[in-house]
PDB file of C-alpha atoms (C1' of nucleotides) in Angstrom:
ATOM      1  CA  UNK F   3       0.000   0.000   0.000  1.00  0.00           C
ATOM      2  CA  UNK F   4       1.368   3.351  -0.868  1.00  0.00           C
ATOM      3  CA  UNK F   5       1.978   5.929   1.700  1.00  0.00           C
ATOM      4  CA  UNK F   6      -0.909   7.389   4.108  1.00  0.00           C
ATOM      5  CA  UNK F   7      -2.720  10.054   1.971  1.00  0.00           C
ATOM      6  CA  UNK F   8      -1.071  13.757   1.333  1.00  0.00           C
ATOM      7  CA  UNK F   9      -4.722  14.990   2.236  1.00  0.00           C
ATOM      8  CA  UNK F  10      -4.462  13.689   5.413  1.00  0.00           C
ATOM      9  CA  UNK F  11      -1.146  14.206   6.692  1.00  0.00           C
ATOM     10  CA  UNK F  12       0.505  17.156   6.859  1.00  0.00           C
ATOM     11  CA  UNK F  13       4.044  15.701   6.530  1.00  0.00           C
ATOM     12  CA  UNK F  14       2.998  14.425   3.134  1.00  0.00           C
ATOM     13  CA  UNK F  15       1.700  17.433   2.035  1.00  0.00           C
ATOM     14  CA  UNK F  16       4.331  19.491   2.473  1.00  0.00           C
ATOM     15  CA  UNK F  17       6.675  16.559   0.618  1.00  0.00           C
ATOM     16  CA  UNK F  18       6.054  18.256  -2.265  1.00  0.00           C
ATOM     17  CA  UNK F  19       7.889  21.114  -3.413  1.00  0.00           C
ATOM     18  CA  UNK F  20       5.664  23.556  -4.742  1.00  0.00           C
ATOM     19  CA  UNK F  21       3.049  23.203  -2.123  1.00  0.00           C
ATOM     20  CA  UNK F  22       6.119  24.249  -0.082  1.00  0.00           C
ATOM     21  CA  UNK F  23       6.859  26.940  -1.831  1.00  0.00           C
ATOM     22  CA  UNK F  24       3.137  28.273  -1.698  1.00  0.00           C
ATOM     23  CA  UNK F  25       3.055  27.967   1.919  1.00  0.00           C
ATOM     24  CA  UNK F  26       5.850  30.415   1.699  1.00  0.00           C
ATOM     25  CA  UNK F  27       4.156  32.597  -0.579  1.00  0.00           C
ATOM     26  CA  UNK F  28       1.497  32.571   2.293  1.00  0.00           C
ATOM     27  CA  UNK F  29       3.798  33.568   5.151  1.00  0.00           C
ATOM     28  CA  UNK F  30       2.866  37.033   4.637  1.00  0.00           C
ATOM     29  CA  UNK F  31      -0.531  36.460   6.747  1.00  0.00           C
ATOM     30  CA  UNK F  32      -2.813  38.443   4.127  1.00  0.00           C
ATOM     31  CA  UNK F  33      -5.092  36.643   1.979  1.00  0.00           C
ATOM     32  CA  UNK F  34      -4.133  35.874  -1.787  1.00  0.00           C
ATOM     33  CA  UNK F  35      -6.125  34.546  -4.230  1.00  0.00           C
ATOM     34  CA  UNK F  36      -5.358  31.632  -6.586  1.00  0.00           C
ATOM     35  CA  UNK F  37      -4.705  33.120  -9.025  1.00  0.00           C
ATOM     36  CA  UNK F  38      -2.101  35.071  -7.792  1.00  0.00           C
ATOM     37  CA  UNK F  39      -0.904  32.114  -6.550  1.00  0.00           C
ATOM     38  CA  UNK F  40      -0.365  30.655  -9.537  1.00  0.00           C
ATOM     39  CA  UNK F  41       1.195  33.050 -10.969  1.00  0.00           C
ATOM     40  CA  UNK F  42       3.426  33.528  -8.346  1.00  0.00           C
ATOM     41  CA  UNK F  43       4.581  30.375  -9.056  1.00  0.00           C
ATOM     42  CA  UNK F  44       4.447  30.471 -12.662  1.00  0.00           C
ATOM     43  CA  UNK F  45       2.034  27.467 -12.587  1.00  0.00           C
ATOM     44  CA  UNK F  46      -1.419  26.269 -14.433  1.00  0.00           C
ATOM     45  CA  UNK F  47      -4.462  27.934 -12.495  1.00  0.00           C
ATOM     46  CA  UNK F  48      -5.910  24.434 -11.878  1.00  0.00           C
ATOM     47  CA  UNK F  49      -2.321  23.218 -10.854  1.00  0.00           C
ATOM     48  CA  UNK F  50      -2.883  25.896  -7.680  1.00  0.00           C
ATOM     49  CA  UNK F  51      -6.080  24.925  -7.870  1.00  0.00           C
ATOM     50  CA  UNK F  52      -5.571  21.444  -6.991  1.00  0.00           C
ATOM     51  CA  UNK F  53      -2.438  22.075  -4.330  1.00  0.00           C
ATOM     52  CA  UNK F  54      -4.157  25.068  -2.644  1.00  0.00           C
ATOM     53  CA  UNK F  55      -7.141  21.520  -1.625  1.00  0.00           C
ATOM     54  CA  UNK F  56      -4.651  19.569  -0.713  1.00  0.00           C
ATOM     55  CA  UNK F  57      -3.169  22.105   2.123  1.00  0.00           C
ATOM     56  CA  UNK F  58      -6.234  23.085   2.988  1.00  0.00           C
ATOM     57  CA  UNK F  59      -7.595  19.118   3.168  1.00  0.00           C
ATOM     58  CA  UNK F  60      -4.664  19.377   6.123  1.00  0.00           C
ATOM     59  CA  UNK F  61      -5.458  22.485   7.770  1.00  0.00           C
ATOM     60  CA  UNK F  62      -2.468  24.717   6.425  1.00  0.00           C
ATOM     61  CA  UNK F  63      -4.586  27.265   4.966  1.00  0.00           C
ATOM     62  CA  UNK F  64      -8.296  28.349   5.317  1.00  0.00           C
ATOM     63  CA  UNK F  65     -10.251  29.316   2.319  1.00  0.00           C
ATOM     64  CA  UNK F  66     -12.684  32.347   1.974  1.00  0.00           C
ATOM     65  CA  UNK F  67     -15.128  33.969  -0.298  1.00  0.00           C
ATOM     66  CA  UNK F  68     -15.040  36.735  -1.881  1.00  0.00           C
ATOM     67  CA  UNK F  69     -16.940  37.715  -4.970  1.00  0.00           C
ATOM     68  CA  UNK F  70     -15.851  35.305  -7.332  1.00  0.00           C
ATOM     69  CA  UNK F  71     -12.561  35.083  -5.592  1.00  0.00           C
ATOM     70  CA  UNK F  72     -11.309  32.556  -2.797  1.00  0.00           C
ATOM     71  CA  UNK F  73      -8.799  34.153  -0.490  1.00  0.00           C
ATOM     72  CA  UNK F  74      -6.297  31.558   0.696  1.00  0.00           C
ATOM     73  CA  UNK F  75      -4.463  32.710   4.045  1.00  0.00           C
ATOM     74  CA  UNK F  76      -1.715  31.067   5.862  1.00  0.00           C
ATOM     75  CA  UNK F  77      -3.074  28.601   8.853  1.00  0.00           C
ATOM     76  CA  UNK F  78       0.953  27.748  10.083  1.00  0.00           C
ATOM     77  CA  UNK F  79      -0.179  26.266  13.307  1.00  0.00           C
ATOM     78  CA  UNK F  80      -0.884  23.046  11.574  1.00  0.00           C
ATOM     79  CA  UNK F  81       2.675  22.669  10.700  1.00  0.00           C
ATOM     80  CA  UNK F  82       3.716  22.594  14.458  1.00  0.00           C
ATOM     81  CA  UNK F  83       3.437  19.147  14.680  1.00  0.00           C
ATOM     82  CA  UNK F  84       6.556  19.101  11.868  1.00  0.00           C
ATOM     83  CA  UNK F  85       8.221  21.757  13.997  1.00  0.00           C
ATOM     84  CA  UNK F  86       7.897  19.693  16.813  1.00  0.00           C
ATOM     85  CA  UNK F  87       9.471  16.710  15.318  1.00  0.00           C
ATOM     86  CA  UNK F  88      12.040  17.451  13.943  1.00  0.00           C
ATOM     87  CA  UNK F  89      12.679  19.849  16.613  1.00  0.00           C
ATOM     88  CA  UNK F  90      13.710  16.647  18.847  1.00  0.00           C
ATOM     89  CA  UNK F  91      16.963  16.631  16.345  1.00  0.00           C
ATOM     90  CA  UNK F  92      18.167  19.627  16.718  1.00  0.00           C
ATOM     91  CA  UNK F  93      21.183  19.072  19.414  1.00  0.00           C
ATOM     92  CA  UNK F  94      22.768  17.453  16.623  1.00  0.00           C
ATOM     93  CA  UNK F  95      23.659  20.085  14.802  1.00  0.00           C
ATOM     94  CA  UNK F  96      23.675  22.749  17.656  1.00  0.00           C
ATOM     95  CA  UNK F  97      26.647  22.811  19.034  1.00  0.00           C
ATOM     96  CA  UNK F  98      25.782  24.617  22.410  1.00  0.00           C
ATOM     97  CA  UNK F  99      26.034  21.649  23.991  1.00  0.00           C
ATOM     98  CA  UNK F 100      28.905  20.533  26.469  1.00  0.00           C
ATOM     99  CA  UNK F 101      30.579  17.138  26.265  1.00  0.00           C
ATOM    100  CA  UNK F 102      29.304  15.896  29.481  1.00  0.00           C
ATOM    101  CA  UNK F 103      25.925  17.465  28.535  1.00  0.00           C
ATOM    102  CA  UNK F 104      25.668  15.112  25.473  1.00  0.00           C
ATOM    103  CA  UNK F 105      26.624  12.068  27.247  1.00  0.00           C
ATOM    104  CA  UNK F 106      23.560  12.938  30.013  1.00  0.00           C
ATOM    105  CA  UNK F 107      21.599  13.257  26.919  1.00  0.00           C
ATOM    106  CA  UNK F 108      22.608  10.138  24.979  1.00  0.00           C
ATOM    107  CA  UNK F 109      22.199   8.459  28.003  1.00  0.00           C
ATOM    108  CA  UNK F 110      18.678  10.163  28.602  1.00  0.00           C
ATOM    109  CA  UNK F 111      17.297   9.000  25.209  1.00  0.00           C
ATOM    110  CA  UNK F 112      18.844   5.403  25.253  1.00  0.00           C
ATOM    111  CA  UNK F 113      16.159   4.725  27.858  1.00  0.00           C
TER     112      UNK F 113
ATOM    113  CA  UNK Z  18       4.776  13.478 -12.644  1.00  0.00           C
ATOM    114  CA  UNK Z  19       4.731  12.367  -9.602  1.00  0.00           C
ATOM    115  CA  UNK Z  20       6.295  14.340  -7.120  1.00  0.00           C
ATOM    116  CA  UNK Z  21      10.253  14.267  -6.415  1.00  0.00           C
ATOM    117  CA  UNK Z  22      11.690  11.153  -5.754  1.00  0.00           C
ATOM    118  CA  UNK Z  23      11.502   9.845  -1.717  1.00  0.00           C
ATOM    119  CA  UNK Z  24      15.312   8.631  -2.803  1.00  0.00           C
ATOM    120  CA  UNK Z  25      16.845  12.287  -3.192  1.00  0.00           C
ATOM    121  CA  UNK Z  26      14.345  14.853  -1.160  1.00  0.00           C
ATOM    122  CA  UNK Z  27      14.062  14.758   2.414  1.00  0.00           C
ATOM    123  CA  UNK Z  28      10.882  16.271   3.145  1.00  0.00           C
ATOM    124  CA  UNK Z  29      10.294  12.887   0.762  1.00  0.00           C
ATOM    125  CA  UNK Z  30      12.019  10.719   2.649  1.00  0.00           C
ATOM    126  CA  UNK Z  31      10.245  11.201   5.759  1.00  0.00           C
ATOM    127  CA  UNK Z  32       6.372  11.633   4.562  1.00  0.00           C
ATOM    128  CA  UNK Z  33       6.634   8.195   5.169  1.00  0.00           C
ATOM    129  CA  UNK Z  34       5.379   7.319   8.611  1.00  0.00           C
ATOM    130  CA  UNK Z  35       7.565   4.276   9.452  1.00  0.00           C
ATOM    131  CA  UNK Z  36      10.561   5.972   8.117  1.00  0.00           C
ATOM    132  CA  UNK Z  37      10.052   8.796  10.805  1.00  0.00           C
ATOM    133  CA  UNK Z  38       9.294   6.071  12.915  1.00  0.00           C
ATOM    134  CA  UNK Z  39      12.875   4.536  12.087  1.00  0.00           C
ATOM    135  CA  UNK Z  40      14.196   7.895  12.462  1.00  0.00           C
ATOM    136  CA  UNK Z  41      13.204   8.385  15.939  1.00  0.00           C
ATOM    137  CA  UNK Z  42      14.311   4.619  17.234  1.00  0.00           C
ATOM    138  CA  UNK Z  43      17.991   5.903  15.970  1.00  0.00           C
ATOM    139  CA  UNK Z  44      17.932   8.826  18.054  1.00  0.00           C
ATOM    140  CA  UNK Z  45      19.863   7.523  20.797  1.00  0.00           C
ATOM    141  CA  UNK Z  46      22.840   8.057  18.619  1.00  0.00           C
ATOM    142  CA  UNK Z  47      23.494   4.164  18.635  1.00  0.00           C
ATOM    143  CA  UNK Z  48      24.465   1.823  15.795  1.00  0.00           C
ATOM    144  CA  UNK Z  49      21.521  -0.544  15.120  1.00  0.00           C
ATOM    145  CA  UNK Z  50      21.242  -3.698  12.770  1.00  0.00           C
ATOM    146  CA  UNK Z  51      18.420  -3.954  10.107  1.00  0.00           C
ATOM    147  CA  UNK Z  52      16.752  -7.001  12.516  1.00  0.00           C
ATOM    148  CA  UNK Z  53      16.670  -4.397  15.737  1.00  0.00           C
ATOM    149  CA  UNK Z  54      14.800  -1.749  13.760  1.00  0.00           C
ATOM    150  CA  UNK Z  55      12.934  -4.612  12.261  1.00  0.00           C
ATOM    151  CA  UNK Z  56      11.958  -6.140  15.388  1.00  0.00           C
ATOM    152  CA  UNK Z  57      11.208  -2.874  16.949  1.00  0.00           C
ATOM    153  CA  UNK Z  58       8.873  -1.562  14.440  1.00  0.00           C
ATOM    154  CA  UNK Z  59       7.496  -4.966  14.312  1.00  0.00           C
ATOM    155  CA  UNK Z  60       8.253  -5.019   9.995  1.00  0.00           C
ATOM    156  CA  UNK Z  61       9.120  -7.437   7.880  1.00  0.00           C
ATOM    157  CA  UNK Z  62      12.645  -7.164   7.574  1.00  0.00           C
ATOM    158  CA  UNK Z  63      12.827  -6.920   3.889  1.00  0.00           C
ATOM    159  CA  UNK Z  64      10.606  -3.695   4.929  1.00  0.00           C
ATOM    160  CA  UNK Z  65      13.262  -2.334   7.355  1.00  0.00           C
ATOM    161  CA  UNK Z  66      16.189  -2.547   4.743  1.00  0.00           C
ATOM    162  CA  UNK Z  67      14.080  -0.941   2.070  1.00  0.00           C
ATOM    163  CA  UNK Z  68      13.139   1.994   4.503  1.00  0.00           C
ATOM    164  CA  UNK Z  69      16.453   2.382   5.457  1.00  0.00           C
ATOM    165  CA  UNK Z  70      17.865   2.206   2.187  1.00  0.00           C
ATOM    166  CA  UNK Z  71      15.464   5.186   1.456  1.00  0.00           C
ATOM    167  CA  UNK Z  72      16.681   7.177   4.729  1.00  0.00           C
ATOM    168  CA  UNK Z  73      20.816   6.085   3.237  1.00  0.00           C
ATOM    169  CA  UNK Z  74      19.984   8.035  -0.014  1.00  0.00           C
ATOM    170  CA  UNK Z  75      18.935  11.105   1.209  1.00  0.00           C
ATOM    171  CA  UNK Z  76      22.095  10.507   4.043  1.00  0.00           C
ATOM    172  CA  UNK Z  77      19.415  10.545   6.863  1.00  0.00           C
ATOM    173  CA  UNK Z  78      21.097   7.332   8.249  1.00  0.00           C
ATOM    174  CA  UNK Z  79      24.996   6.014   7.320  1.00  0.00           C
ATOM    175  CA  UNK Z  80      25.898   2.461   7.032  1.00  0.00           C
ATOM    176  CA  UNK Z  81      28.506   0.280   8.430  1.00  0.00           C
ATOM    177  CA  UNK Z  82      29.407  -3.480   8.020  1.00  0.00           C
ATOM    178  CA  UNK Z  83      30.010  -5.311  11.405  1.00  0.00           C
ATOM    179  CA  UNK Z  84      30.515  -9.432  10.144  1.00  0.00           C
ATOM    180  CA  UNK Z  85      27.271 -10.293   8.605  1.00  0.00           C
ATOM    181  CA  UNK Z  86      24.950  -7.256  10.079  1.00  0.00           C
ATOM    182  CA  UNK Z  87      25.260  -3.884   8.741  1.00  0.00           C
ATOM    183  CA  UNK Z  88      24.873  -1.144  11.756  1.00  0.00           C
ATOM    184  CA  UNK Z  89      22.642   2.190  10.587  1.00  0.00           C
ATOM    185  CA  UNK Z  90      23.700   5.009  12.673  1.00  0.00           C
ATOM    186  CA  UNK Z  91      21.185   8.279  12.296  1.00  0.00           C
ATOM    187  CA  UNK Z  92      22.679  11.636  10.573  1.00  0.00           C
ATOM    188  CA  UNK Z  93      20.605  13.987  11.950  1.00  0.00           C
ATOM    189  CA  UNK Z  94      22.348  16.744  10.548  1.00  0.00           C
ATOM    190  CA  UNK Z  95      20.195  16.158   6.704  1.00  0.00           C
ATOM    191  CA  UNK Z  96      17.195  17.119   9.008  1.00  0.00           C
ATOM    192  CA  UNK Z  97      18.707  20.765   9.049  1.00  0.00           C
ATOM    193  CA  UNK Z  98      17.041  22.132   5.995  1.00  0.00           C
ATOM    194  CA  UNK Z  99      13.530  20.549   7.966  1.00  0.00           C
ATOM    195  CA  UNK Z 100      14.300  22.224  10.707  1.00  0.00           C
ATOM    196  CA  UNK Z 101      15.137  25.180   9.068  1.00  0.00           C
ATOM    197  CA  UNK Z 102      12.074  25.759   7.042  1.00  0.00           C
ATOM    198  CA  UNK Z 103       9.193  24.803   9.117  1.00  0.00           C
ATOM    199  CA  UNK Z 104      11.187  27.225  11.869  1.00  0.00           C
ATOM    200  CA  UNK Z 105      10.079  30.154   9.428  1.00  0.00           C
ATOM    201  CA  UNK Z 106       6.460  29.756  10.929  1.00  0.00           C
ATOM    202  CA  UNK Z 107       7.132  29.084  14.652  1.00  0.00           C
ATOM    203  CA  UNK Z 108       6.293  32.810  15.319  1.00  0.00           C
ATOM    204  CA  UNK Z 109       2.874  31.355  14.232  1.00  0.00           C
ATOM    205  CA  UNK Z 110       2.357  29.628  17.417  1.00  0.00           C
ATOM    206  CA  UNK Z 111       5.076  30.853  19.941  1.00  0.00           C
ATOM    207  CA  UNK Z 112       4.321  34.260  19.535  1.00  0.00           C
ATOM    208  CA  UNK Z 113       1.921  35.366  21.469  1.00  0.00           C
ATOM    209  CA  UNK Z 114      -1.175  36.431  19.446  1.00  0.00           C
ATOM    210  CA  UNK Z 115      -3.077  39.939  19.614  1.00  0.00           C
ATOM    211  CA  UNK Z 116      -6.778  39.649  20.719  1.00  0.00           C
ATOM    212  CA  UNK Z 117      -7.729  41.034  17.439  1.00  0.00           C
ATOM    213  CA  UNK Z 118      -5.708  38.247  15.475  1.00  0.00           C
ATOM    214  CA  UNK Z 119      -6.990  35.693  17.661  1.00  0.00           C
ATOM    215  CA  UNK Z 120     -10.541  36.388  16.830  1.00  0.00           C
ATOM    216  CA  UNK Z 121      -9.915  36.863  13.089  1.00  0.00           C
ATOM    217  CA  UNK Z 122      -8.400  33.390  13.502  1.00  0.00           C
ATOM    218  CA  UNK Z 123     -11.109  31.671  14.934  1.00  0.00           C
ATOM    219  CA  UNK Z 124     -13.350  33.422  12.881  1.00  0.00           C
ATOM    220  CA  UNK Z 125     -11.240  31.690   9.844  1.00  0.00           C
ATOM    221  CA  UNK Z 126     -10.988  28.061  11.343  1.00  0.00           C
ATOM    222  CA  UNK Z 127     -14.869  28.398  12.698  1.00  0.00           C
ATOM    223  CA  UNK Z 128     -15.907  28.337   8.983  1.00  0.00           C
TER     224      UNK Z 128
ATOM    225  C1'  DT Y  17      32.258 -27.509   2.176  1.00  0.00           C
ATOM    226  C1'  DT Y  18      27.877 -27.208   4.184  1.00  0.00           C
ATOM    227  C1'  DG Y  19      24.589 -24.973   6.731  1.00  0.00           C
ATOM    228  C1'  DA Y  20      22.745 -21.220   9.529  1.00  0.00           C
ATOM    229  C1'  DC Y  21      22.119 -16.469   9.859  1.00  0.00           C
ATOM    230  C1'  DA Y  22      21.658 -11.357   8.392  1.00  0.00           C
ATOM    231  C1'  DT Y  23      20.548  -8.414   4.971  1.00  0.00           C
ATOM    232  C1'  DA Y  24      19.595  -6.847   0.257  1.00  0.00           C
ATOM    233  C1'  DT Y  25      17.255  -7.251  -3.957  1.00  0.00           C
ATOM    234  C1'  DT Y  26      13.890  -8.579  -7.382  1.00  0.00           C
ATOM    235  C1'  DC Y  27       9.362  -9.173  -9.049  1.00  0.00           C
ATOM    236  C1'  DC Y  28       4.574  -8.296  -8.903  1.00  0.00           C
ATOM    237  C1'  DC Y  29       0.486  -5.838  -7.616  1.00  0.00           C
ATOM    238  C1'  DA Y  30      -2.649  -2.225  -6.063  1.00  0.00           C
ATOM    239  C1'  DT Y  31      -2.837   2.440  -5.549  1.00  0.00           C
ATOM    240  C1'  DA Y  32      -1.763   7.425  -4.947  1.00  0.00           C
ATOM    241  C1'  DT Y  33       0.170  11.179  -7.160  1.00  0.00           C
ATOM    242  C1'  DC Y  34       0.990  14.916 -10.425  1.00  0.00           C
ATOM    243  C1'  DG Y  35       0.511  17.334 -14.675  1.00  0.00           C
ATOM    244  C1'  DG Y  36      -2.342  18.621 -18.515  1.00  0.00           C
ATOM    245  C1'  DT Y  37      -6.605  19.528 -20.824  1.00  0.00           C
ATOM    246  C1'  DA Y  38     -11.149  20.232 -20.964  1.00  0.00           C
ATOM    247  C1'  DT Y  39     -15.122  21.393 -18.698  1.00  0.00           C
ATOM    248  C1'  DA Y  40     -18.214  22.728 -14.906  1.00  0.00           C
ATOM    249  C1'  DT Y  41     -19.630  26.108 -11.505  1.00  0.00           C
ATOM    250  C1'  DA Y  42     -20.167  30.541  -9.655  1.00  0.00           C
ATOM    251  C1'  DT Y  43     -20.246  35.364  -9.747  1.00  0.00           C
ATOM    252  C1'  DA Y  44     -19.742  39.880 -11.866  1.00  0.00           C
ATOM    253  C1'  DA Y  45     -20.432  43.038 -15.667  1.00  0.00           C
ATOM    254  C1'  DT Y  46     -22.736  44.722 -19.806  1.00  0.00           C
TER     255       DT Y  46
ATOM    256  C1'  DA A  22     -29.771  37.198 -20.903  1.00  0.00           C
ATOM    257  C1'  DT A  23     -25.277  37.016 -22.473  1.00  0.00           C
ATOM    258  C1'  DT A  24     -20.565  37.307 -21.743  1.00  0.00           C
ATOM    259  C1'  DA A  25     -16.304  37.570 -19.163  1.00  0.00           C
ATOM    260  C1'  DT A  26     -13.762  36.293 -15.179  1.00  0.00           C
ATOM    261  C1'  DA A  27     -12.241  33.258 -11.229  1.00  0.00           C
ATOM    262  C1'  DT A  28     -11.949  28.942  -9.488  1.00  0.00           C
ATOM    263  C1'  DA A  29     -12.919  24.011  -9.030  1.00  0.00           C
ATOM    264  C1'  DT A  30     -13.452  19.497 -10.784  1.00  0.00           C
ATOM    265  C1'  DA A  31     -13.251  15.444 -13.817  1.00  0.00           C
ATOM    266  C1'  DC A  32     -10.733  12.693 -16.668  1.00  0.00           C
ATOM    267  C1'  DC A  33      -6.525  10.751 -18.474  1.00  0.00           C
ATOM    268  C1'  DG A  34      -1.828   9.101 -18.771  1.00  0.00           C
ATOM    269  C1'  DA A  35       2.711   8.323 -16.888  1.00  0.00           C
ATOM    270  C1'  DT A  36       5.058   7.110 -12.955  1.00  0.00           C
ATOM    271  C1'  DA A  37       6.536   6.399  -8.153  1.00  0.00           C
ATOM    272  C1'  DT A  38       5.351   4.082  -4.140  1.00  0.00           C
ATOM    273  C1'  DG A  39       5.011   0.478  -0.547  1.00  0.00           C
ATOM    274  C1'  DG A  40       3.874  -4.138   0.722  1.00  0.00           C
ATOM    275  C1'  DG A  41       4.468  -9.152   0.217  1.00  0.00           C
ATOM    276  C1'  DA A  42       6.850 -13.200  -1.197  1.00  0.00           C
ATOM    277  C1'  DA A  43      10.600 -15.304  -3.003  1.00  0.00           C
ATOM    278  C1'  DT A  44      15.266 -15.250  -3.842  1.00  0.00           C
ATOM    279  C1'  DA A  45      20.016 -13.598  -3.994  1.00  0.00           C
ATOM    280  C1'  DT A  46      24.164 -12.127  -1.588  1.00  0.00           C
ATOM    281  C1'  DG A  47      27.305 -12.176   1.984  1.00  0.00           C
ATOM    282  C1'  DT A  48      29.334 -13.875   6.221  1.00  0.00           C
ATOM    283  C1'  DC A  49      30.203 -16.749  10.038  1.00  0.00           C
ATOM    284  C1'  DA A  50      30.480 -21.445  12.228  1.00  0.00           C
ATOM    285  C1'  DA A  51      31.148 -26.282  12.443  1.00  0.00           C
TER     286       DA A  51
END
DNA sequence: TTGACATATTCCCATATCGGTATATATAAT
DNA sequence: ATTATATATACCGATATGGGAATATGTCAA
């Protein structure tokens, strides 16, 4: 069976690139609409179309109405649980850490 | 076209829920052989060496030969650029939020 | 050498995914 | 009412994916 669905998890979602990169187009807060979207990312309207459902199908953004325009905004709290995961990794590559700190750690985590 | 290859993206690479899952039972920093992992994530073991041959192209995990087991060692380092991005939205929920944002946010979600 | 053990690989199958194109739906404008 | 605009959806084709089962490879032990 292939992977669980990219509508229902948000690490899957964001696997792809583009949907990435539209989340980043979001980070301003404000609303855009899809087309801008798509022409942000120089991409076929129903290609934004189609990646705008999928992060919303996951929480990442929240859709509106207005006119004949949907205004797609930024929902980032849904991507905590990514944040919070990989977060766990980070003393690997931070290198605050003091040699007898990383031992107690090591040791911590070996359970 | 399917989205980039799980063998040379990282976000890739760990959409997969039993490769994160991998992931975290190398965090202690410890060498481990393809039957541990297998054992603990209660997979097949042809599973565990395709998973972790996934996590070896993207240089999530390294690989050493010990006799007839090979000992997988996480690189936690590749999860940088994770790290990295998804921190660009931590203000998002760290941040304490202005009553006015707050409501236009529930107002959003309540939809 | 033979046999046991550890791991990797191959093959097959069912399915999700993405892009493209065409079309449907909805709303605004004339 | 007709037309233009904005967005969503349906359909299709190509491909990657993950699981299972069987098998291959490699290594140690007797």
């Amino acid at each position: 069976m292939p992977r669980a669905a990219t509508t229902s998890d948000v690490f899957n979602a964001i696997a792809e690139p583009r949907r990435r990169a539209i989340v980043d187009a979001l980070v301003d807060g404000r609303a855009h609409t899809v087309g801008e979207v798509a022409e942000r990312l120089r991409i076929p309207q129903p290609a934004a179309s189609k990646h705008l459902r999928v992060l919303r199908s996951v929480g990442i953004v929240t859709v509106s109405r207005r006119g004949r325009h949907r205004l797609y905004r930024l929902n980032a709290k849904e991507l905590k649980p990514v944040h919070d995961w990989v977060k766990t990794f980070d003393r690997f590559w931070t290198h605050h850490l003091s040699r007898v700190k990383e031992r107690a750690e090591r040791k911590m985590t070996a359970r």
